[in-house]
XYZ file of C-alpha atoms in Angstrom:
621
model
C 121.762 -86.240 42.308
C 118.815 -84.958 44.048
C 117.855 -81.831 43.133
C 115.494 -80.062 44.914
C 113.026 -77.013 43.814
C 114.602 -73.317 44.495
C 110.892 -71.554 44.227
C 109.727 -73.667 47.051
C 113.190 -73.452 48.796
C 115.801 -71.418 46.933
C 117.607 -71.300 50.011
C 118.655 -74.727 49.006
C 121.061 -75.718 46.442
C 122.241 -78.616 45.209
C 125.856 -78.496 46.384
C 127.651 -81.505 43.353
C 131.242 -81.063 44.731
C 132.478 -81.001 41.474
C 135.272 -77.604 40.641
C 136.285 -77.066 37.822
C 138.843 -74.301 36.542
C 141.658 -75.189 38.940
C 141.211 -74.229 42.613
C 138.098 -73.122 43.822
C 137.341 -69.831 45.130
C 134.249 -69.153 44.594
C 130.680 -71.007 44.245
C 128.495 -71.064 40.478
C 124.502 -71.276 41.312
C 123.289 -72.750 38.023
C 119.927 -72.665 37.429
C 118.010 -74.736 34.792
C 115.949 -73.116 32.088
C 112.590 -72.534 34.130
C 114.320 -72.030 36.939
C 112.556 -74.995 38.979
C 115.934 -76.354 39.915
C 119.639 -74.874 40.791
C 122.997 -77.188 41.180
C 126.165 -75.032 41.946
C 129.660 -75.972 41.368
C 133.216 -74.874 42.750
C 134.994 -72.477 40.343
C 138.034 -70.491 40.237
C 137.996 -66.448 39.128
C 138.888 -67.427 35.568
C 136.759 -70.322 35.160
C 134.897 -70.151 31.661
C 131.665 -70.855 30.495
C 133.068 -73.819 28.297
C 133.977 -75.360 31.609
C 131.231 -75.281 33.353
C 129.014 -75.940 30.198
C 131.159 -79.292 29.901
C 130.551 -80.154 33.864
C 126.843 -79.326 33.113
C 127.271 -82.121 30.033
C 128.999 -84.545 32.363
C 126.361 -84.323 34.706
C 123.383 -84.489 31.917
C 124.554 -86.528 29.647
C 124.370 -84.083 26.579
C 126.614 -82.819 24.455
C 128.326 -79.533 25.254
C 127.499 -77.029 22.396
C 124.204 -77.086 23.021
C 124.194 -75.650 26.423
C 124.358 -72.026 26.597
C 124.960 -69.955 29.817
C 122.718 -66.479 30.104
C 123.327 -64.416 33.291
C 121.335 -61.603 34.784
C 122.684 -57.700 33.871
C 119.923 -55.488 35.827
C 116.891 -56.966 34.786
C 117.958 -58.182 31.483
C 119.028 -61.868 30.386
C 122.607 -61.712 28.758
C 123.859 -64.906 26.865
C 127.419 -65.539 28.229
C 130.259 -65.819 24.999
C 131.915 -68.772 24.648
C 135.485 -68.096 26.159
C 133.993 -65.313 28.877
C 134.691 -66.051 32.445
C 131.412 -67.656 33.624
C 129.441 -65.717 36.439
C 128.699 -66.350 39.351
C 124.758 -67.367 38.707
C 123.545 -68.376 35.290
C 120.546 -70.109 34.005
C 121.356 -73.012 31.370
C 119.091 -72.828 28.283
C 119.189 -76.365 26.912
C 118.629 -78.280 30.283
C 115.231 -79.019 31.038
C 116.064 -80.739 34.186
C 119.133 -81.655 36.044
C 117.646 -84.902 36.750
C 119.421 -87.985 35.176
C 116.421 -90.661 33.676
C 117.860 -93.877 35.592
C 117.963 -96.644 33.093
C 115.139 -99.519 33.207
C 115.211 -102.905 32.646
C 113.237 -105.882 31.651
C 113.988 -107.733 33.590
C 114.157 -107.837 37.437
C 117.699 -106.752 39.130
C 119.082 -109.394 41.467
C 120.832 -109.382 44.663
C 122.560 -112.330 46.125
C 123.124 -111.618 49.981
C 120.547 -110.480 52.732
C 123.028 -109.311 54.799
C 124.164 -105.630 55.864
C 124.923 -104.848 52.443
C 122.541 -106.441 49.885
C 119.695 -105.049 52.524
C 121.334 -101.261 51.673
C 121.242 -102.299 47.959
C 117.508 -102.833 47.972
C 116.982 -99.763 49.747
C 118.703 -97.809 47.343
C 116.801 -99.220 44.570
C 113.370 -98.592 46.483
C 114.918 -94.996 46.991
C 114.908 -94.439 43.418
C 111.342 -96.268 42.797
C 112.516 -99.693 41.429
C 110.132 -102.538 42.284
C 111.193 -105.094 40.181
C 114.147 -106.686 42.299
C 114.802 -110.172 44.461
C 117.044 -110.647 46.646
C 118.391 -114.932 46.846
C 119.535 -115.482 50.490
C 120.476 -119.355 51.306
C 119.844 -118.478 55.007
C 116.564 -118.418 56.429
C 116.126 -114.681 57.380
C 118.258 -111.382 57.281
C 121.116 -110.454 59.069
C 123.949 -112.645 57.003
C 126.563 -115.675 57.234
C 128.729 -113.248 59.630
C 125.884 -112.615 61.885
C 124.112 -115.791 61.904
C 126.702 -118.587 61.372
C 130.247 -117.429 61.974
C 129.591 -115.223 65.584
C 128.514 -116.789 68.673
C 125.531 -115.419 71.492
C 128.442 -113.606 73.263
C 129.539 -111.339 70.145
C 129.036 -107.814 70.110
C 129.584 -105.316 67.345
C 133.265 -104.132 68.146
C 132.436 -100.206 66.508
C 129.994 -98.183 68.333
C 126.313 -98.210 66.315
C 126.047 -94.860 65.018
C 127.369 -96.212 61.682
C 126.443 -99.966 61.790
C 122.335 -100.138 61.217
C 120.405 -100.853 57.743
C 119.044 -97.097 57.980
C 122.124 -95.594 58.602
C 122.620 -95.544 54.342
C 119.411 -92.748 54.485
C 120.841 -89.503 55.260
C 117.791 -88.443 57.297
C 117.485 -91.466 59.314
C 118.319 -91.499 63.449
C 120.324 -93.701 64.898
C 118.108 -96.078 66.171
C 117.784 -97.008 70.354
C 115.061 -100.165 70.366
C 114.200 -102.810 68.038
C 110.871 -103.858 69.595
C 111.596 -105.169 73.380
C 115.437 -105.132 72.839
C 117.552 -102.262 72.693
C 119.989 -100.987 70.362
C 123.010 -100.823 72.923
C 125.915 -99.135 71.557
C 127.935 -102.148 71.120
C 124.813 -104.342 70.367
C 125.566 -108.066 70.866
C 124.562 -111.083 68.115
C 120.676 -110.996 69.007
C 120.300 -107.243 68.812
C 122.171 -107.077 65.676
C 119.639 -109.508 64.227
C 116.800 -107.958 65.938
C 118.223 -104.870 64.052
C 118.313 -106.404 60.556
C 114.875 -108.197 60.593
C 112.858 -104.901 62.151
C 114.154 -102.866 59.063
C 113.613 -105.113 56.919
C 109.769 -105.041 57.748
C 109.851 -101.743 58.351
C 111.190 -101.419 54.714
C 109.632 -104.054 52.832
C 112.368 -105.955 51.934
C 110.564 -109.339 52.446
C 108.217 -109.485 49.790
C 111.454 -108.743 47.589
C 113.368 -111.806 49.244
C 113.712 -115.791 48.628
C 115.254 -117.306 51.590
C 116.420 -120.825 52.032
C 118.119 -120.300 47.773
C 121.179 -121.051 47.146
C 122.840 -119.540 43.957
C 125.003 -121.758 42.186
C 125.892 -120.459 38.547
C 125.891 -116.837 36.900
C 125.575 -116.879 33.603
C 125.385 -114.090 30.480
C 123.116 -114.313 28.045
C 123.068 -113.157 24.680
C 121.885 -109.402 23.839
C 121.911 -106.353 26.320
C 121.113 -106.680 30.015
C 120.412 -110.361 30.725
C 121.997 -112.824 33.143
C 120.616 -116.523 33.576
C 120.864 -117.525 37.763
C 120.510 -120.789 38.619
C 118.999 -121.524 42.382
C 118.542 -124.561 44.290
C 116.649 -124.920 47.655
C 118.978 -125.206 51.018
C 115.498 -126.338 53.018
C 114.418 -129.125 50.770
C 115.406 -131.821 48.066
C 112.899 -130.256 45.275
C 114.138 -128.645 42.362
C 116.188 -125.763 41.816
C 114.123 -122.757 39.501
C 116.358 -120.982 36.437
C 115.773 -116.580 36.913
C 116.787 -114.403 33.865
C 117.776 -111.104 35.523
C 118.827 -107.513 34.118
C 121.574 -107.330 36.740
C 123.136 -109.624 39.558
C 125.049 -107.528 42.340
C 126.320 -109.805 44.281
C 126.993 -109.523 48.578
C 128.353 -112.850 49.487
C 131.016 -112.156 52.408
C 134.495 -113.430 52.686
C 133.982 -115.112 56.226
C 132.977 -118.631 54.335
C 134.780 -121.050 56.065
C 136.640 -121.923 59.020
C 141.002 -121.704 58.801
C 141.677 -125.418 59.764
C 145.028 -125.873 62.158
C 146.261 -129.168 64.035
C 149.182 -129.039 66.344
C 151.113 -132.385 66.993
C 150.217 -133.825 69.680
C 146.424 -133.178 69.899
C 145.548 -136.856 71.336
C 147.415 -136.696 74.083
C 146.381 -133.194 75.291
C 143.710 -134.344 77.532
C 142.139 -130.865 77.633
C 139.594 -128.977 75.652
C 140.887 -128.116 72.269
C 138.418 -126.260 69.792
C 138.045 -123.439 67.288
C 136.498 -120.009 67.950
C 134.234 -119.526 65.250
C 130.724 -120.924 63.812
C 129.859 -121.710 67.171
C 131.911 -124.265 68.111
C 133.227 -123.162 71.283
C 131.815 -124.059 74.734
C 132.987 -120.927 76.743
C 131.513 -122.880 80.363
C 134.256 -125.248 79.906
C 137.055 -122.336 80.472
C 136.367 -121.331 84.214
C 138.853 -121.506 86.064
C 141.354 -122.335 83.819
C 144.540 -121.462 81.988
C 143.909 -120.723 78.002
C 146.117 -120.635 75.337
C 144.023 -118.411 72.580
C 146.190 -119.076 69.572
C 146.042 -116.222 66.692
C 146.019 -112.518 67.138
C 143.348 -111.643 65.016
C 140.170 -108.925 65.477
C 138.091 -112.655 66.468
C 140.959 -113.137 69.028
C 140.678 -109.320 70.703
C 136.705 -110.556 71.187
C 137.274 -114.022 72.799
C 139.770 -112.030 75.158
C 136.660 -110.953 76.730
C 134.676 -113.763 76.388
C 136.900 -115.613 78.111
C 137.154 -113.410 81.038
C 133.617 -113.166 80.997
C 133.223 -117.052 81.783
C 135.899 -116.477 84.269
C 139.053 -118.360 82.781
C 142.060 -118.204 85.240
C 144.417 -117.019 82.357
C 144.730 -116.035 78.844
C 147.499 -116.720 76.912
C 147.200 -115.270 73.510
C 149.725 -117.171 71.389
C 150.710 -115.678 68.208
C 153.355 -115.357 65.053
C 152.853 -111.716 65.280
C 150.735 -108.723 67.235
C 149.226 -107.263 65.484
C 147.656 -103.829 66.493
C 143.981 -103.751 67.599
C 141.626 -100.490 68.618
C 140.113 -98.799 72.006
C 136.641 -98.115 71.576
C 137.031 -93.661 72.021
C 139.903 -94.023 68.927
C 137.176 -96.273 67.179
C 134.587 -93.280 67.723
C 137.048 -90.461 67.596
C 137.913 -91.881 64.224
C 134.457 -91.588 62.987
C 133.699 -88.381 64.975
C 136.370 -86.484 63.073
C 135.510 -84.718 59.887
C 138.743 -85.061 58.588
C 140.624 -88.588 57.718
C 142.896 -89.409 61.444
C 146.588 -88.845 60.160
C 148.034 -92.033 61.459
C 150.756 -90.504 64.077
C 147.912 -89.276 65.883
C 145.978 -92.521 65.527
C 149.269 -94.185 67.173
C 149.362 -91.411 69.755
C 145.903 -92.228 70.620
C 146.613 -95.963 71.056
C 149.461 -95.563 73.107
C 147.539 -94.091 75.882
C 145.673 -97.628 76.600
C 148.888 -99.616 74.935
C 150.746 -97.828 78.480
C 148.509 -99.949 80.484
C 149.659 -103.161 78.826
C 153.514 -102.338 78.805
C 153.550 -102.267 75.001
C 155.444 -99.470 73.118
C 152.724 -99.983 69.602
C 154.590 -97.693 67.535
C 157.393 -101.203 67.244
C 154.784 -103.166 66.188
C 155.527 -105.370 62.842
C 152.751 -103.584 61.200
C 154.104 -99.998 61.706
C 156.512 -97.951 59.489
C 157.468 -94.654 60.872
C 160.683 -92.366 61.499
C 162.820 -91.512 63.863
C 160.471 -88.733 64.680
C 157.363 -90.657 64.703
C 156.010 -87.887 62.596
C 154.309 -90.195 60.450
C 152.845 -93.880 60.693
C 151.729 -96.187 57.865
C 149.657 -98.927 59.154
C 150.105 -102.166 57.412
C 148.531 -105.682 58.716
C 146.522 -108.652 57.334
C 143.935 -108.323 59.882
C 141.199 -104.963 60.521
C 141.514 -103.524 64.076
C 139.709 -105.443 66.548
C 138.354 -103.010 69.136
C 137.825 -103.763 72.400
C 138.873 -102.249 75.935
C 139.457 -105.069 77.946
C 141.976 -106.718 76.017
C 143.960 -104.090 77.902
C 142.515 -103.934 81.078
C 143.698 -107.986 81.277
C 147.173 -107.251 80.365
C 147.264 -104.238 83.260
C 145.895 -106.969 85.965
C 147.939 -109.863 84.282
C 144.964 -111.478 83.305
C 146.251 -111.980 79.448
C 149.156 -111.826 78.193
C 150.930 -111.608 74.568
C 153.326 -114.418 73.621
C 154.536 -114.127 70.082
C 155.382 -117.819 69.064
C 153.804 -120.546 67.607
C 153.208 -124.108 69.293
C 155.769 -126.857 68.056
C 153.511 -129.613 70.069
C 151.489 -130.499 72.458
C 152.057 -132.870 75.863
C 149.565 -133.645 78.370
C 148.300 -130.010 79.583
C 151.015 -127.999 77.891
C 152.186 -126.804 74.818
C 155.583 -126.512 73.545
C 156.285 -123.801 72.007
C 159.027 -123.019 68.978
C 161.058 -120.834 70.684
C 161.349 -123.454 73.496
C 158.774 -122.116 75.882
C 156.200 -124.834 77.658
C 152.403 -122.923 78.765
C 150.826 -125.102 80.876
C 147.229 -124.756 80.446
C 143.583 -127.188 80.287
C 142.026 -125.018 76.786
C 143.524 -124.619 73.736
C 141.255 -121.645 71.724
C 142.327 -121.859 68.004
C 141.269 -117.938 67.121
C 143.177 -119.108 63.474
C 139.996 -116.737 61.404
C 137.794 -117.412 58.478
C 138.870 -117.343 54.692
C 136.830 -116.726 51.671
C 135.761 -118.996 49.314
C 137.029 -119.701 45.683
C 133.596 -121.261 44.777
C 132.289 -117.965 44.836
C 134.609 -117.227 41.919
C 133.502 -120.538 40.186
C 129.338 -119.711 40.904
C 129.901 -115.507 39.806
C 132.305 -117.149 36.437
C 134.521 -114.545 37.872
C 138.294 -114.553 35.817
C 139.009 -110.730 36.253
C 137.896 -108.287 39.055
C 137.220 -105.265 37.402
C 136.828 -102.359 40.197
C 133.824 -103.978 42.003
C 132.668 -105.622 38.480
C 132.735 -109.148 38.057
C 134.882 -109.811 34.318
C 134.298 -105.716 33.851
C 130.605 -106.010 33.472
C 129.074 -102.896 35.493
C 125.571 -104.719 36.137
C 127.474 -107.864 37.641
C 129.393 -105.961 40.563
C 130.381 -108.374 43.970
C 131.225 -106.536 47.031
C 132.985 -107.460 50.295
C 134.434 -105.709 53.273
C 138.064 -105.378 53.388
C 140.342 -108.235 55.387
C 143.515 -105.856 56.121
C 144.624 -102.763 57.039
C 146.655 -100.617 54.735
C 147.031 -96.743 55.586
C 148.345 -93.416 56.425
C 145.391 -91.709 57.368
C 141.913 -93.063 59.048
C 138.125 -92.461 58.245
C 136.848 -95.316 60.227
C 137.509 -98.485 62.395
C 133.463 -99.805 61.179
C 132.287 -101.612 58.064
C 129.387 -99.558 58.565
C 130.953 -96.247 56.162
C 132.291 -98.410 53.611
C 129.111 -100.978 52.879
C 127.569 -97.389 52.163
C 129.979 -96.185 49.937
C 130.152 -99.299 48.093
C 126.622 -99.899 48.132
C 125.958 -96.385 46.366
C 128.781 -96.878 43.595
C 127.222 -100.152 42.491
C 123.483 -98.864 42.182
C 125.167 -95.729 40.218
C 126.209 -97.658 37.015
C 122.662 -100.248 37.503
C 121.016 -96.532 37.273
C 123.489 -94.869 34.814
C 125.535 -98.066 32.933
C 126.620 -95.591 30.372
C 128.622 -94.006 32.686
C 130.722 -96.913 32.562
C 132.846 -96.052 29.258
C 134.339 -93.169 30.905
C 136.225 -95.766 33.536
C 136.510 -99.094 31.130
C 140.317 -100.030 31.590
C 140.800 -97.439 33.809
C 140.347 -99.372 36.575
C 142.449 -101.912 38.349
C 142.334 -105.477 37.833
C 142.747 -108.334 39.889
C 142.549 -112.467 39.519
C 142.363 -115.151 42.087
C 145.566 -116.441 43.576
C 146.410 -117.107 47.645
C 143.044 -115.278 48.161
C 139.538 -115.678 45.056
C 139.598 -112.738 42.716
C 136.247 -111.308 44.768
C 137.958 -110.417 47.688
C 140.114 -107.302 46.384
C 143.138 -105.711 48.134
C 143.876 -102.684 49.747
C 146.013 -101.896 46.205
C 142.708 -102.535 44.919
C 140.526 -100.864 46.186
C 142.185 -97.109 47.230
C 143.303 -96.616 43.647
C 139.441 -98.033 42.242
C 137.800 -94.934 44.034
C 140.485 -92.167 43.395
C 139.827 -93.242 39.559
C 136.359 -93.009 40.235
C 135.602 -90.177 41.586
C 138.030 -88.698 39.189
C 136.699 -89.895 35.778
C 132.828 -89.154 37.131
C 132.743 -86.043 39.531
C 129.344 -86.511 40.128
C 129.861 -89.970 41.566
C 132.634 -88.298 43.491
C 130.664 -85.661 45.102
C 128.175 -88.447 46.485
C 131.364 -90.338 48.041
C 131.999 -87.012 49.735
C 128.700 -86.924 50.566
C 128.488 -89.875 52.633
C 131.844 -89.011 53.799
C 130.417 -86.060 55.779
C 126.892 -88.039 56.880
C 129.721 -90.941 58.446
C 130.925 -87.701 60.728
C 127.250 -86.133 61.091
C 125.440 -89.628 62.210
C 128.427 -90.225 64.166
C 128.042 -86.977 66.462
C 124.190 -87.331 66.614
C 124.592 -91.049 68.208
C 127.732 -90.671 70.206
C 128.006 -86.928 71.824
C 131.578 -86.846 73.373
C 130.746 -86.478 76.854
C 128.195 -89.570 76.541
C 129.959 -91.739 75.161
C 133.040 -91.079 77.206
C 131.002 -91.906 80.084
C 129.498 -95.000 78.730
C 133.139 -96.595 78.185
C 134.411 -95.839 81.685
C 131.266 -97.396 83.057
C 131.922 -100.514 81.297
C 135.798 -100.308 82.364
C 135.179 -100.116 86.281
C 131.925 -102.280 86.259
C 134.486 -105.106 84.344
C 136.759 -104.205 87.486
C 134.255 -105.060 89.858
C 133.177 -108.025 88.439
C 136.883 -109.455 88.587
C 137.240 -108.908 91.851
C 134.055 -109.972 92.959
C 134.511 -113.336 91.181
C 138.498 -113.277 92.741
C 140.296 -112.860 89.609
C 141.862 -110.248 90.964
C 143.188 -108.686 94.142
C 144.178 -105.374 95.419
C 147.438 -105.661 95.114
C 147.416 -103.203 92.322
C 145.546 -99.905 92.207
C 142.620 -99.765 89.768
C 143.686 -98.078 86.540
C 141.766 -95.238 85.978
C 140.471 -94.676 82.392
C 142.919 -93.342 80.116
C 141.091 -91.205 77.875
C 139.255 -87.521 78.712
C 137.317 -85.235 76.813
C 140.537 -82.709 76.582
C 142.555 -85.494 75.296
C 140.291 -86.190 72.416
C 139.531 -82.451 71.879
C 143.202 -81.986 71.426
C 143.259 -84.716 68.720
C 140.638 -83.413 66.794
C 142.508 -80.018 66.831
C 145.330 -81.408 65.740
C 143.582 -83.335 62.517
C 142.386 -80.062 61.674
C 145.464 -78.067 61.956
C 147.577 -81.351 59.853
C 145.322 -80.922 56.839
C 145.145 -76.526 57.028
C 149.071 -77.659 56.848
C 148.774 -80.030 53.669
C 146.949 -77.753 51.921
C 148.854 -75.297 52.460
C 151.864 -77.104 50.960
C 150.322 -78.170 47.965
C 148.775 -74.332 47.047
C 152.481 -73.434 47.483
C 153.773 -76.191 45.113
């Protein structure tokens, strides 16, 4: 909670989001007792003072009775009584400030992870004046395993930038548009992105805080309050490894560790190119001219699409058990854009306009429930939505298309397919993902997720992004949102780790099975932050907080009209590259872009108008 000083600004007060009393229907200024600072809270009419002085507790950490509530009657001070409906500005005798103390340690906190989120974890720790931190990275510089291992010089960020950038967790910080000589495009490839990470981290003086080149291999507890034992060893050299004792470990270690292995009967005899997408094994200038088989459906797959095209393949034939649904990049920034969460009929409304261009009705894909009426979808699929554009513009020219099997075997040049089919084609592209890796379990001594908490311990959180879909309604396509969210609720209990008997074995708990215990599912996680933000308001209002800076960065970056523009200049100058290189002819006419201003406008109208309508129904119930 930041509170800020109504005598130099009383125009500003500290909004908390929490409401008490029911529904809300009016607002309760709250003033501490030398008036230096005001909060206010939602109330209803009846709301009493022993509500709001047991918010006021919450959010202090004192006990109720002694608060007491005085409100202004002309110019006299009248103490509220105990069961009297609370007015509508009071001053709190008993609260000095309504600044929490943040707890401090002896220790310094640890971070394992230099990527996207353990760099947001330092800078939330340097936000509220810690010093004493390190961060153990077993790369050589910023920018993590995703970044610098896994993606290849021709990945881009799928999501628009507005909500992918170290700064983007400060609320006052711009979108940035240059990282020294290269610029921040809006779908900035490999290079930029790590241009990105290492300029902020200089900028914010995260490498004095940071061992590179360490590997963590064991976690340990120690005996008495706040201490961990971590042992390191060098990745760079054969020397020793060095013992830390830490007050907390919070953990960032990704779930794209290692490589899905597949090999299809057959493989000797081939006599083509066979290889795997990720880590950098693929040589893309081997594909021109040729007919590819990309096998998997995946959000890696919806990139290599392009890729491929990009190097001038003949063909792509994306080969796959299931489709799964992927994203256009104006629903990935409408999605972000909107204030409101996308109800998912919309969403699929959205989609369909580009889906039209590749013949595909997405509302029968495997990974859609909906009614008769399409007046709902639920969105369910192992895979997040890989975004791209000219995925579709491929299937309109014929360039790509979507063959859900699986290969049986391979002959010379062609694969056989299950359902009896035969491709002929000189590249097999295994697009088969990444998986995470149970030794992260073993190294964290991980048995139970708790939450985000590693065995229920709130200094020992470990925090990935999410490998699925699962929902009705849609807040955002990017990691970007999320690493912020979960980067705030795991510095709350390092700040405040009393706070955490008000959740302990409230929240849900999961163990390693197909997938390690770190890498929590979507019945994980949606329930973890509804319990949350339930049991501690105040860490509630701060998710709704960064809820609305998603929307507000989001509109700053990417004004409609802009970026709009910027996507349909991509879309034709893709169409004049394939016909320049003779990939295509004019046999059919050039697909004009499907999406508009008015469309998008309309969709944002009708977000608004489906939650006026839920709220509506639940005041009546």
């Amino acid at each position: 909670l930041v509170v800020r000083s109504p005598r130099a600004n009383y125009t500003t007060v500290v909004e908390t989001g929490v409401v008490c009393g029911g529904k809300a229907t009016r607002t309760v200024e709250i003033l501490n007792e030398d008036g230096t600072e005001c909060i206010s809270i939602g109330a209803a009419s009846t709301t009493k003072t022993t509500e709001v002085c047991d918010v006021i507790a919450a959010i202090c950490s004192l006990e109720a009775d002694k608060i007491r509530l005085v409100k202004r009657v002309g110019s006299y001070a009248v103490a509220q009584t105990m069961f009297e409906e609370v007015a509508s500005r009071v001053t709190a005798l008993g609260i000095s400030s309504f600044r929490r103390p943040i707890q401090q340690y002896e220790h310094p906190i640890l971070i394992i992870g230099a990527g996207l989120g353990g760099m947001q974890t330092m800078l939330k720790l340097k936000e509220k004046g810690r010093k004493d931190f390190i961060c153990l990275e077993k790369l050589d510089d910023f920018g993590g395993h995703s970044w610098m291992v896994v993606a290849n010089k021709y990945t881009k960020l799928q999501t628009e930038k507005g909500t992918y950038h170290v700064d983007y967790i400060n609320s006052s910080a711009e979108c940035p548009s240059f990282f020294k000589d290269l610029p921040y495009m809006i779908w900035p490839s490999r290079d930029q992105l790590l241009q990105m990470f290492r300029v902020s981290a200089r900028k914010n003086g995260l490498y004095e805080h940071t061992r590179f080149c360490t590997s963590v291999e064991k976690v340990k507890p120690l005996p008495g309050k706040y201490r961990y034992s971590v042992q390191t060893v060098p990745t760079d050299s054969e020397e020793g490894g060095e013992l830390l004792v830490g007050s907390a470990v919070m953990a960032w270690p990704g779930n794209l560790c290692d490589c899905n292995m597949i090999e299809f009967p057959g493989e000797d005899d081939f006599g083509g190119y066979i290889e795997y997408s990720s880590f950098g094994k693929m040589d893309f200038t081997k594909v021109k001219g040729k007919d590819v088989i990309l096998y998997g459906h995946g959000a890696f797959t919806i990139e290599n699409v392009r890729t491929l095209l990009e190097h001038s393949c003949k063909k792509v034939h994306v080969l796959c058990r299931k489709r799964n649904l992927c994203g256009m990049k104006v629903v990935s920034w409408f999605v972000a854009y909107s204030d409101q969460p996308v109800p998912g009929h919309v969403l699929m409304e959205a989609m369909q306009k580009m889906y039209d261009l590749a013949g595909f009705d997405a509302w029968t894909a495997h990974s859609v429930r909906t009614d008769a009426n399409r007046s709902f979808a639920h969105i369910s699929q192992k895979t997040v939505f890989g975004v791209t554009d000219i995925y579709f513009l491929a299937a309109y020219y014929g360039l790509m298309e979507v063959v859900e099997d699986e290969i049986k075997r391979l002959t010379h040049l062609c694969a056989h397919t299950k359902k009896g089919k035969i491709i002929e084609c000189e590249v097999i592209l295994k697009a088969v993902g990444t998986k995470p890796s149970f030794l992260i379990d073993k190294m964290l001594g991980l048995k139970e997720l708790h939450g985000l908490w590693v065995n229920g311990d709130p200094l020992r959180p470990v925090v990935c992004n999410g490998m699925f879909v699962e929902a009705r309604n849609f807040g955002s396509f990017s990691s970007g949102p999320g690493f912020a969210t979960m980067v705030m609720t795991v510095n709350w209990f390092v700040d405040y780790p009393g706070d955490w008997e008000a959740v302990r074995g409230q929240l849900p708990v999961s163990r390693a099975g197909d997938t390690p215990a770190y890498v929590p599912s979507t019945t994980h996680l949606t329930p973890m932050f509804s319990i949350l933000s339930g049991l501690l308001p105040m860490l509630g209002a701060a998710m709704g907080e960064l809820d609305q800076m998603k929307t507000m960065k989001q509109r700053r970056a990417h004004p409609i009209k802009e970026y709009i523009a910027s996507c349909k200049a991509e879309w034709d100058c893709y169409i004049r590259v394939f016909k320049q290189r003779g990939m295509i002819t004019d046999d059919r006419p050039e697909p004009a872009y499907p999406y508009n201003e008015a469309m998008v406008e309309d969709w944002m109208d009708r977000t608004s108008m489906f939650w006026v309508q839920r709220l509506a129904q639940q005041q009546k119930g």
